[in-house]
Short mmCIF file of C-alpha atoms in Angstrom, two decimals:
data_model
loop_
_atom_site.label_atom_id
_atom_site.label_comp_id
_atom_site.label_asym_id
_atom_site.label_seq_id
_atom_site.Cartn_x
_atom_site.Cartn_y
_atom_site.Cartn_z
CA MET A 1 9.47 21.36 11.94
CA ALA A 2 10.61 21.24 15.58
CA LYS A 3 10.69 24.55 17.42
CA LEU A 4 14.04 26.23 17.92
CA LYS A 5 15.75 25.41 21.22
CA LEU A 6 18.97 27.21 22.14
CA ARG A 7 21.28 26.94 25.14
CA GLY A 8 23.73 29.42 26.58
CA LYS A 9 26.52 27.04 25.58
CA ASP A 10 25.50 27.37 21.90
CA LEU A 11 25.90 31.15 22.04
CA ARG A 12 29.16 31.07 23.97
CA ASN A 13 30.55 28.70 21.33
CA ILE A 14 30.03 31.32 18.62
CA GLY A 15 31.65 34.08 20.69
CA TYR A 16 28.86 35.62 22.74
CA PRO A 17 30.17 37.08 26.02
CA GLU A 18 28.89 36.02 29.43
CA GLY A 19 26.16 38.30 30.64
CA PRO A 20 22.54 39.34 30.09
CA VAL A 21 22.94 39.34 26.30
CA ILE A 22 22.79 35.51 26.27
CA SER A 23 19.44 35.36 28.04
CA VAL A 24 18.03 38.15 25.84
CA ALA A 25 19.29 36.48 22.66
CA ILE A 26 17.78 33.09 23.54
CA THR A 27 14.43 34.68 24.41
CA VAL A 28 14.34 36.76 21.19
CA MET A 29 15.27 33.85 18.95
CA GLU A 30 12.90 31.36 20.56
CA GLN A 31 10.00 33.84 20.51
CA HIS A 32 10.41 35.43 17.08
CA TYR A 33 12.55 33.00 15.09
CA LYS A 34 11.24 29.76 16.54
CA HIS A 35 10.82 28.07 13.15
CA HIS A 36 14.41 28.70 12.05
CA ARG A 37 16.78 25.78 11.90
CA GLN A 38 19.40 25.94 14.64
CA GLU A 39 22.30 26.54 12.24
CA ASP A 40 20.38 29.40 10.55
CA ALA A 41 19.51 30.96 13.91
CA LEU A 42 23.13 30.76 15.08
CA GLY A 43 24.26 32.23 11.76
CA LEU A 44 21.93 35.19 12.29
CA LEU A 45 23.20 35.61 15.84
CA GLN A 46 26.78 35.65 14.51
CA GLN A 47 25.87 38.48 12.13
CA VAL A 48 24.45 40.51 15.03
CA LEU A 49 27.57 39.79 17.11
CA GLN A 50 29.92 40.88 14.31
CA ASN A 51 28.09 44.13 13.52
CA PRO A 52 25.56 45.03 16.22
CA GLU A 53 25.26 48.66 15.05
CA SER A 54 23.62 47.58 11.78
CA PHE A 55 20.88 45.73 13.70
CA ARG A 56 20.33 48.40 16.34
CA ASN A 57 17.01 49.70 14.94
CA GLU A 58 15.44 46.33 14.14
CA ASP A 59 12.40 45.40 16.26
CA HIS A 60 13.62 42.07 17.62
CA LEU A 61 17.29 41.66 16.84
CA GLY A 62 17.77 45.23 18.05
CA ARG A 63 17.26 44.02 21.63
CA ILE A 64 20.28 41.74 21.23
CA ALA A 65 22.31 44.44 19.50
CA GLU A 66 21.67 46.89 22.35
CA LYS A 67 23.11 44.43 24.85
CA LEU A 68 26.24 43.99 22.72
CA ILE A 69 26.72 47.74 22.20
CA VAL A 70 26.04 48.90 25.73
CA GLU A 71 29.07 50.09 27.66
CA GLU A 72 30.17 48.44 30.87
CA PRO A 73 27.99 49.83 33.65
CA THR A 74 29.66 51.98 36.28
CA GLU A 75 29.07 51.36 39.97
CA ILE A 76 25.86 52.95 41.23
CA PRO A 77 26.45 54.97 44.41
CA LEU A 78 24.24 54.60 47.47
CA ASN A 79 22.53 57.51 49.18
CA GLU A 80 24.60 58.82 52.08
CA THR A 81 22.00 58.14 54.77
CA PRO A 82 19.20 55.56 54.96
CA LEU A 83 15.59 56.67 54.68
CA PRO A 84 13.80 56.42 58.05
CA TYR A 85 11.83 53.21 58.62
CA GLU A 86 9.79 51.61 61.39
CA VAL A 87 11.24 48.68 63.37
CA TYR A 88 8.82 46.44 65.27
CA GLY A 89 10.28 44.50 68.21
CA ARG A 90 13.62 46.29 67.98
CA GLU A 91 14.78 44.88 71.33
CA PHE A 92 15.01 41.32 70.00
CA ILE A 93 16.27 41.92 66.45
CA ASP A 94 19.98 41.26 65.81
CA GLU A 95 22.30 44.05 64.70
CA GLY A 96 23.09 42.23 61.46
CA ALA A 97 19.47 42.54 60.34
CA ILE A 98 19.38 46.25 61.27
CA ARG A 99 22.61 46.86 59.37
CA GLN A 100 21.28 45.09 56.26
CA MET A 101 18.04 47.08 56.40
CA ASP A 102 19.99 50.33 56.75
CA TYR A 103 21.88 49.49 53.57
CA ALA A 104 18.66 48.61 51.74
CA MET A 105 17.18 51.97 52.75
CA ARG A 106 20.11 53.71 51.03
CA LEU A 107 19.40 52.30 47.56
CA PRO A 108 18.52 55.05 45.06
CA VAL A 109 15.34 53.15 44.06
CA THR A 110 14.10 52.78 47.66
CA ALA A 111 10.96 54.71 48.61
CA ALA A 112 10.05 53.21 52.02
CA GLY A 113 10.63 50.20 54.26
CA ALA A 114 9.91 48.49 57.55
CA LEU A 115 11.33 45.66 59.66
CA MET A 116 9.08 43.03 61.22
CA PRO A 117 9.54 41.58 64.74
CA ASP A 118 10.63 38.15 63.44
CA ALA A 119 13.54 39.76 61.58
CA HIS A 120 17.01 38.25 61.47
CA GLN A 121 20.01 38.54 59.18
CA GLY A 122 19.74 36.97 55.73
CA TYR A 123 21.31 37.63 52.33
CA GLY A 124 20.82 41.12 50.92
CA LEU A 125 17.49 42.06 52.49
CA PRO A 126 17.07 40.66 56.01
CA ILE A 127 14.43 38.02 56.69
CA GLY A 128 11.47 40.06 57.94
CA GLY A 129 12.41 43.02 55.74
CA VAL A 130 9.82 45.01 53.79
CA LEU A 131 11.20 47.25 51.05
CA ALA A 132 9.21 49.46 48.66
CA ALA A 133 11.04 50.40 45.45
CA LYS A 134 10.25 52.78 42.60
CA ASN A 135 9.56 50.86 39.38
CA ALA A 136 12.24 48.26 40.17
CA VAL A 137 12.23 44.67 41.38
CA ILE A 138 15.07 43.13 43.39
CA PRO A 139 15.25 39.35 42.81
CA TYR A 140 17.17 38.78 46.05
CA GLY A 141 14.78 41.12 47.85
CA VAL A 142 12.14 38.55 46.96
CA GLY A 143 14.38 35.64 47.90
CA VAL A 144 15.22 32.16 46.69
CA ASP A 145 12.03 30.35 47.68
CA ILE A 146 9.70 32.55 45.64
CA GLY A 147 6.10 32.68 46.83
CA CYS A 148 6.73 30.53 49.91
CA ARG A 149 3.45 30.38 51.79
CA MET A 150 1.23 29.19 54.58
CA CYS A 151 -1.99 27.35 53.78
CA LEU A 152 -4.46 26.39 56.52
CA SER A 153 -7.57 24.30 55.85
CA ILE A 154 -10.26 23.83 58.49
CA ILE A 155 -12.21 20.63 57.91
CA ASP A 156 -15.52 19.18 59.06
CA ILE A 157 -14.19 16.23 61.11
CA PRO A 158 -14.79 16.67 64.88
CA ALA A 159 -11.67 17.95 66.62
CA ASP A 160 -11.51 15.07 69.12
CA GLU A 161 -11.08 12.59 66.24
CA LEU A 162 -7.48 13.76 65.84
CA GLU A 163 -6.49 12.18 69.14
CA LYS A 164 -8.84 9.19 68.86
CA LYS A 165 -7.55 8.23 65.41
CA ALA A 166 -4.03 9.63 65.66
CA SER A 167 -2.52 6.58 63.94
CA VAL A 168 -4.78 7.09 60.91
CA PHE A 169 -3.92 10.78 60.57
CA LYS A 170 -0.23 10.02 60.98
CA ARG A 171 -0.35 7.22 58.40
CA GLU A 172 -2.09 9.41 55.81
CA LEU A 173 0.26 12.31 56.50
CA ILE A 174 3.23 10.06 55.71
CA ALA A 175 1.55 8.51 52.66
CA GLY A 176 0.29 11.82 51.25
CA THR A 177 3.43 13.97 51.46
CA VAL A 178 6.94 13.97 50.03
CA PHE A 179 9.71 16.19 51.46
CA GLY A 180 13.26 17.17 50.59
CA ALA A 181 15.46 18.94 48.07
CA GLY A 182 14.84 17.50 44.62
CA ALA A 183 11.95 15.33 45.84
CA SER A 184 9.22 14.49 43.32
CA TRP A 185 5.69 13.08 43.48
CA LYS A 186 5.02 9.93 41.48
CA PRO A 187 3.18 9.30 39.22
CA GLY A 188 2.69 13.07 39.05
CA VAL A 189 -0.36 15.32 39.07
CA GLU A 190 -1.93 17.59 36.48
CA ASP A 191 -2.55 21.28 37.02
CA ALA A 192 -3.34 24.28 34.84
CA VAL A 193 -0.24 26.07 36.18
CA LEU A 194 1.95 23.70 34.14
CA GLU A 195 0.18 24.83 30.95
CA ASN A 196 1.12 28.47 31.43
CA PRO A 197 2.43 29.81 28.07
CA LEU A 198 5.44 31.33 29.86
CA PHE A 199 6.94 27.84 29.94
CA SER A 200 7.30 28.07 26.17
CA GLU A 201 7.94 31.81 25.87
CA ILE A 202 10.82 32.35 28.34
CA GLY A 203 14.01 30.48 27.56
CA LEU A 204 14.88 29.68 31.19
CA LEU A 205 11.42 28.31 31.95
CA LYS A 206 11.47 25.94 28.97
CA HIS A 207 14.15 23.95 30.73
CA LEU A 208 12.32 23.98 34.08
CA GLN A 209 8.87 22.74 33.08
CA ALA A 210 9.76 19.06 33.51
CA LYS A 211 11.25 19.72 36.98
CA ALA A 212 8.17 21.73 37.95
CA ALA A 213 5.87 18.94 36.81
CA ALA A 214 7.81 16.31 38.77
CA GLN A 215 7.89 18.35 42.00
CA LEU A 216 4.29 19.58 41.90
CA SER A 217 2.46 18.74 45.18
CA THR A 218 5.67 18.12 47.15
CA SER A 219 7.24 20.05 50.04
CA GLY A 220 10.74 21.41 50.53
CA SER A 221 13.23 20.97 53.35
CA GLY A 222 14.49 23.31 56.08
CA ASN A 223 11.57 24.78 58.03
CA HIS A 224 8.91 23.53 55.62
CA PHE A 225 6.19 21.31 57.08
CA VAL A 226 2.75 19.77 56.76
CA GLU A 227 0.90 19.17 60.01
CA TRP A 228 -2.41 18.18 61.51
CA GLY A 229 -3.54 20.31 64.42
CA LEU A 230 -6.35 21.95 66.33
CA VAL A 231 -7.75 25.43 65.75
CA ASP A 232 -9.49 27.55 68.36
CA MET A 233 -11.55 30.18 66.55
CA LEU A 234 -11.91 33.18 68.84
CA GLU A 235 -14.58 34.94 66.79
CA PRO A 236 -16.93 34.10 63.90
CA TRP A 237 -15.18 33.76 60.55
CA GLU A 238 -16.17 32.37 57.13
CA GLY A 239 -19.40 30.99 58.57
CA LEU A 240 -17.59 29.25 61.43
CA ALA A 241 -18.74 29.85 64.98
CA PRO A 242 -16.15 30.32 67.73
CA GLY A 243 -14.91 26.93 68.96
CA ARG A 244 -12.42 24.13 68.35
CA TYR A 245 -11.83 22.62 64.90
CA LEU A 246 -9.55 20.11 63.21
CA ALA A 247 -7.18 21.67 60.69
CA LEU A 248 -4.33 21.01 58.27
CA LEU A 249 -1.48 23.52 57.98
CA SER A 250 1.37 23.52 55.45
CA HIS A 251 4.40 25.70 54.77
CA SER A 252 6.59 25.51 51.65
CA GLY A 253 7.24 27.31 48.39
CA SER A 254 8.03 27.01 44.71
CA ARG A 255 10.64 24.27 44.99
CA GLY A 256 13.31 23.96 42.28
CA LEU A 257 11.37 26.20 39.90
CA GLY A 258 11.57 29.20 42.22
CA ALA A 259 15.19 28.55 43.17
CA GLN A 260 16.31 28.45 39.52
CA ILE A 261 14.37 31.62 38.67
CA ALA A 262 15.89 33.40 41.68
CA GLY A 263 19.44 32.33 40.83
CA HIS A 264 19.20 33.23 37.15
CA TYR A 265 17.69 36.69 37.56
CA THR A 266 19.81 37.62 40.57
CA LYS A 267 22.90 36.93 38.45
CA LEU A 268 21.39 38.94 35.61
CA ALA A 269 20.56 41.86 37.91
CA ARG A 270 24.08 41.92 39.33
CA GLU A 271 25.54 42.07 35.80
CA ILE A 272 23.26 44.95 34.80
CA CYS A 273 23.20 46.85 38.10
CA GLN A 274 26.69 47.30 39.54
CA LEU A 275 26.47 48.09 43.26
CA PRO A 276 29.00 48.39 46.10
CA ARG A 277 30.06 45.05 47.57
CA GLU A 278 27.98 45.50 50.74
CA VAL A 279 24.72 45.57 48.77
CA GLN A 280 25.54 43.56 45.65
CA HIS A 281 22.73 41.10 46.46
CA LEU A 282 20.25 43.98 46.23
CA ALA A 283 20.85 44.57 42.52
CA TRP A 284 17.58 45.41 40.81
CA LEU A 285 15.89 45.09 37.44
CA ASP A 286 14.02 48.09 36.08
CA LEU A 287 10.41 47.15 35.29
CA ASP A 288 10.61 49.18 32.08
CA THR A 289 13.16 46.71 30.70
CA ALA A 290 12.59 43.33 29.05
CA GLU A 291 14.62 41.64 31.81
CA GLY A 292 12.53 43.25 34.55
CA GLN A 293 9.27 42.24 32.90
CA GLU A 294 10.56 38.72 32.30
CA TYR A 295 11.48 38.28 35.97
CA TRP A 296 8.14 39.74 37.08
CA GLN A 297 6.24 37.21 34.96
CA ALA A 298 8.44 34.32 36.11
CA MET A 299 8.10 35.36 39.77
CA ASN A 300 4.31 35.40 39.53
CA LEU A 301 4.32 32.02 37.82
CA ALA A 302 6.44 30.60 40.67
CA GLY A 303 3.97 32.05 43.19
CA ASN A 304 1.03 30.40 41.44
CA TYR A 305 2.98 27.15 41.30
CA ALA A 306 3.66 27.26 45.06
CA SER A 307 -0.06 27.76 45.71
CA ALA A 308 -0.93 24.82 43.47
CA CYS A 309 1.48 22.60 45.44
CA HIS A 310 -0.37 23.38 48.68
CA HIS A 311 -3.80 22.85 47.18
CA HIS A 312 -2.89 19.40 45.85
CA ILE A 313 -1.42 18.36 49.22
CA HIS A 314 -4.50 19.57 51.11
CA ARG A 315 -6.94 18.01 48.67
CA ARG A 316 -5.13 14.66 48.87
CA LEU A 317 -4.90 14.56 52.67
CA ILE A 318 -8.41 15.83 53.38
CA LYS A 319 -9.84 13.19 51.03
CA ALA A 320 -7.67 10.48 52.62
CA VAL A 321 -9.14 11.09 56.09
CA GLY A 322 -12.70 11.42 54.79
CA GLY A 323 -13.11 15.12 55.49
CA ALA A 324 -14.50 18.13 53.66
CA LEU A 325 -13.18 21.69 53.53
CA LEU A 326 -15.00 24.25 55.68
CA ALA A 327 -12.70 27.27 55.33
CA ARG A 328 -9.20 28.15 54.17
CA VAL A 329 -6.71 30.93 54.71
CA GLU A 330 -3.54 31.27 52.64
CA ASN A 331 -0.84 33.92 52.67
CA HIS A 332 2.64 34.16 51.20
CA HIS A 333 6.01 35.82 51.71
CA ASN A 334 9.19 36.01 49.59
CA PHE A 335 7.38 37.96 46.91
CA ALA A 336 6.92 41.43 45.41
CA TRP A 337 3.62 43.22 44.95
CA LYS A 338 2.64 46.38 43.06
CA GLU A 339 0.83 48.48 45.65
CA LYS A 340 -0.12 52.12 46.20
CA HIS A 341 1.34 53.82 49.25
CA ASN A 342 0.95 57.56 49.85
CA GLY A 343 -0.64 57.83 46.43
CA GLU A 344 2.36 56.34 44.59
CA GLU A 345 2.57 52.90 42.96
CA LEU A 346 5.53 51.05 44.42
CA VAL A 347 6.99 47.55 44.21
CA VAL A 348 6.75 46.19 47.75
CA HIS A 349 9.18 43.34 48.51
CA ARG A 350 8.32 41.18 51.52
CA LYS A 351 11.17 38.81 52.27
CA GLY A 352 10.01 36.74 55.21
CA ALA A 353 7.15 39.18 55.79
CA THR A 354 3.53 38.82 54.81
CA PRO A 355 0.74 41.17 53.63
CA ALA A 356 -1.44 42.62 56.39
CA GLY A 357 -3.63 45.12 54.57
CA LYS A 358 -6.89 46.09 56.27
CA GLY A 359 -9.07 42.97 56.46
CA VAL A 360 -6.45 40.70 54.82
CA MET A 361 -6.33 37.25 56.46
CA GLY A 362 -3.16 35.34 57.17
CA VAL A 363 -1.45 32.67 59.28
CA ILE A 364 1.64 33.39 61.39
CA PRO A 365 3.16 30.09 62.65
CA GLY A 366 5.25 29.56 65.78
CA SER A 367 7.33 26.36 65.80
CA MET A 368 6.70 22.60 65.84
CA THR A 369 5.36 22.96 69.39
CA ALA A 370 4.37 26.64 69.67
CA PRO A 371 0.97 27.81 68.41
CA GLY A 372 0.34 29.64 65.17
CA PHE A 373 -2.02 32.59 64.82
CA ILE A 374 -4.84 33.22 62.36
CA VAL A 375 -4.81 36.97 61.89
CA ARG A 376 -6.64 39.81 60.18
CA GLY A 377 -4.54 42.72 58.93
CA ARG A 378 -5.09 46.24 60.26
CA GLY A 379 -3.57 48.04 57.27
CA GLU A 380 -0.91 49.90 59.26
CA ALA A 381 0.75 52.46 56.95
CA ALA A 382 4.09 52.52 58.80
CA SER A 383 4.58 48.77 58.17
CA LEU A 384 3.55 49.14 54.50
CA HIS A 385 0.54 46.95 55.36
CA SER A 386 2.80 44.09 56.48
CA ALA A 387 3.32 41.71 59.41
CA SER A 388 5.78 38.98 60.37
CA HIS A 389 5.69 35.64 58.56
CA GLY A 390 6.47 33.58 61.67
CA ALA A 391 8.36 33.63 64.95
CA GLY A 392 11.76 34.10 63.29
CA ARG A 393 15.00 32.36 64.17
CA GLN A 394 17.00 33.45 67.20
CA MET A 395 19.93 31.13 66.50
CA SER A 396 21.54 29.69 63.39
CA ARG A 397 21.03 26.10 62.30
CA SER A 398 24.54 25.10 63.29
CA LYS A 399 24.19 26.73 66.72
CA ALA A 400 20.80 25.05 67.25
CA THR A 401 22.30 21.65 66.40
CA GLN A 402 25.06 22.25 68.96
CA SER A 403 22.69 23.66 71.60
CA PHE A 404 20.05 20.93 71.82
CA THR A 405 20.04 17.16 72.16
CA GLY A 406 17.65 14.58 70.78
CA HIS A 407 16.56 13.81 74.33
CA GLU A 408 15.69 17.47 74.99
CA LEU A 409 13.70 17.69 71.75
CA ALA A 410 11.81 14.48 72.57
CA LYS A 411 10.98 15.85 76.02
CA ILE A 412 9.51 19.12 74.74
CA LEU A 413 7.54 17.27 72.05
CA ALA A 414 6.07 15.01 74.74
CA GLU A 415 5.20 17.98 76.96
CA HIS A 416 3.20 19.54 74.12
CA LYS A 417 1.76 16.19 72.96
CA VAL A 418 3.23 16.65 69.48
CA LYS A 419 4.25 13.73 67.23
CA LEU A 420 7.17 14.61 64.91
CA ILE A 421 7.92 12.79 61.67
CA GLY A 422 11.32 13.80 60.27
CA GLY A 423 12.74 17.14 61.38
CA GLY A 424 16.01 17.73 63.17
CA LEU A 425 17.70 19.66 65.96
CA ASP A 426 18.22 22.64 63.63
CA GLU A 427 14.43 23.10 63.75
CA ALA A 428 14.12 22.61 67.52
CA PRO A 429 11.57 25.00 69.08
CA GLY A 430 14.33 26.76 71.04
CA ALA A 431 15.94 27.86 67.77
CA TYR A 432 13.02 30.26 67.29
CA LYS A 433 11.94 33.44 69.03
CA ASN A 434 8.99 33.26 71.40
CA ILE A 435 5.95 33.60 69.14
CA GLU A 436 3.91 35.24 71.92
CA THR A 437 6.57 37.96 72.25
CA VAL A 438 6.65 38.45 68.48
CA MET A 439 2.86 38.75 68.34
CA ALA A 440 2.88 41.26 71.22
CA ALA A 441 5.24 43.44 69.17
CA GLN A 442 2.81 43.66 66.26
CA THR A 443 -0.57 44.32 67.85
CA SER A 444 -0.79 47.47 65.73
CA LEU A 445 -0.37 45.36 62.58
CA VAL A 446 -2.81 42.46 63.02
CA ASP A 447 -5.77 41.30 65.09
CA VAL A 448 -5.82 37.66 66.25
CA VAL A 449 -8.86 35.73 65.01
CA GLY A 450 -7.80 32.21 66.02
CA LYS A 451 -4.94 30.00 67.20
CA PHE A 452 -3.57 26.81 65.68
CA TYR A 453 -1.93 24.10 67.84
CA PRO A 454 0.28 21.59 65.95
CA LYS A 455 -0.20 17.94 66.91
CA ILE A 456 1.20 15.67 64.15
CA VAL A 457 4.07 17.36 62.33
CA ARG A 458 5.89 16.18 59.20
CA MET A 459 9.14 17.75 57.98
CA ALA A 460 12.09 16.74 55.81
CA GLU A 461 14.54 14.28 57.32
CA SER A 462 17.41 15.74 59.31
CA GLY A 463 20.44 16.62 57.19
CA GLU A 464 18.53 17.54 54.02
CA PRO A 465 19.90 20.64 52.22
CA ARG A 466 17.69 23.55 53.32
CA GLU A 467 15.25 25.11 50.88
CA ASP A 468 13.50 27.64 53.13
#
């Protein structure tokens, strides 16, 4: 017998109200009544809908009944004043980002926070915001592109080969990558992440497995990239002596899988957690609830999926140019971690910020022409062991498109000897803060171990819907 497969539409057709009860009901039925015929399952759901009190104490159906019985939540008030928090690079952070962080620091679940020097205004939590919460996870505090990350591979090909055989590296970069919203890799690749049992246990994920499989090993749009470049190691690391190396650097996230998870659970959180209009995007899910645990599992799956995408891209390109991996550093943002701070376990959200615990390695990129930095975290308590995830935007995409011309972009690319494939004026280097200034503002957060200089850069074509 085929396993039970329900849709929200099926439940709405029998009278179920919009809201978290639909997601809970689908999950309960598909986990515990998976061998029921659809008409029998819907009949059982109708009984619960008609008399939820009589099912309240049942192990599985009781979860559905509770959602039907629960009263409409009242609006949760904010604390009157924000908790104090450290701001790095305050002089070049816009007021919108400060205002958003102030609101986030007034949430009743907030325990601590910090703002990184690449910060700018976003949705809910600002990009560059770090927020520690008590036993709660904020889907929009994580962000849409869950687990977005940097991955840098240093390979054994002599550095001067990049210039000598530039046409070969460019050709393989084009052949070995796919960019853009909805883009897929054909004929597809296999990976253990696609076999995760959550794809059959969580109703939402069942409908996303095919999309995840099609998009595995591809890159998004917006500021996502894959690029060949040169690394100058400034000190010994991972068996590498100081010197110049050839490297591959990529930046992208969990594609459609992460976006769908973010959208679904943000909507769910806003239905459960009623907040004032100014902070409605910061609605949270309690980790003691089924919804909170479900999001936590889905978020971690999306993070593992994003990592797998990078590893397939790197493996494919390194093989194509005849190289071998010498060392790798990988770090991610748009995620939440369970960490201990001041002796208390907290859920630390880093939206456009990256972990920088003592000894933790990471990559902080600049722009398509500015260098990136290989860093080692210093474990600074005031930043919640965090650092910036990049240079950070200093102007919006629309303003950047109006401010620069194709001729100006071509000129700056030529000055830095960078070849660009795809990309657009919205990603012009001038749209970003000066990475050297940003790094100077966080010397207490990270130590610089090496620098990466982009040389052949691939991005989505101009005009693609952004995914970053």
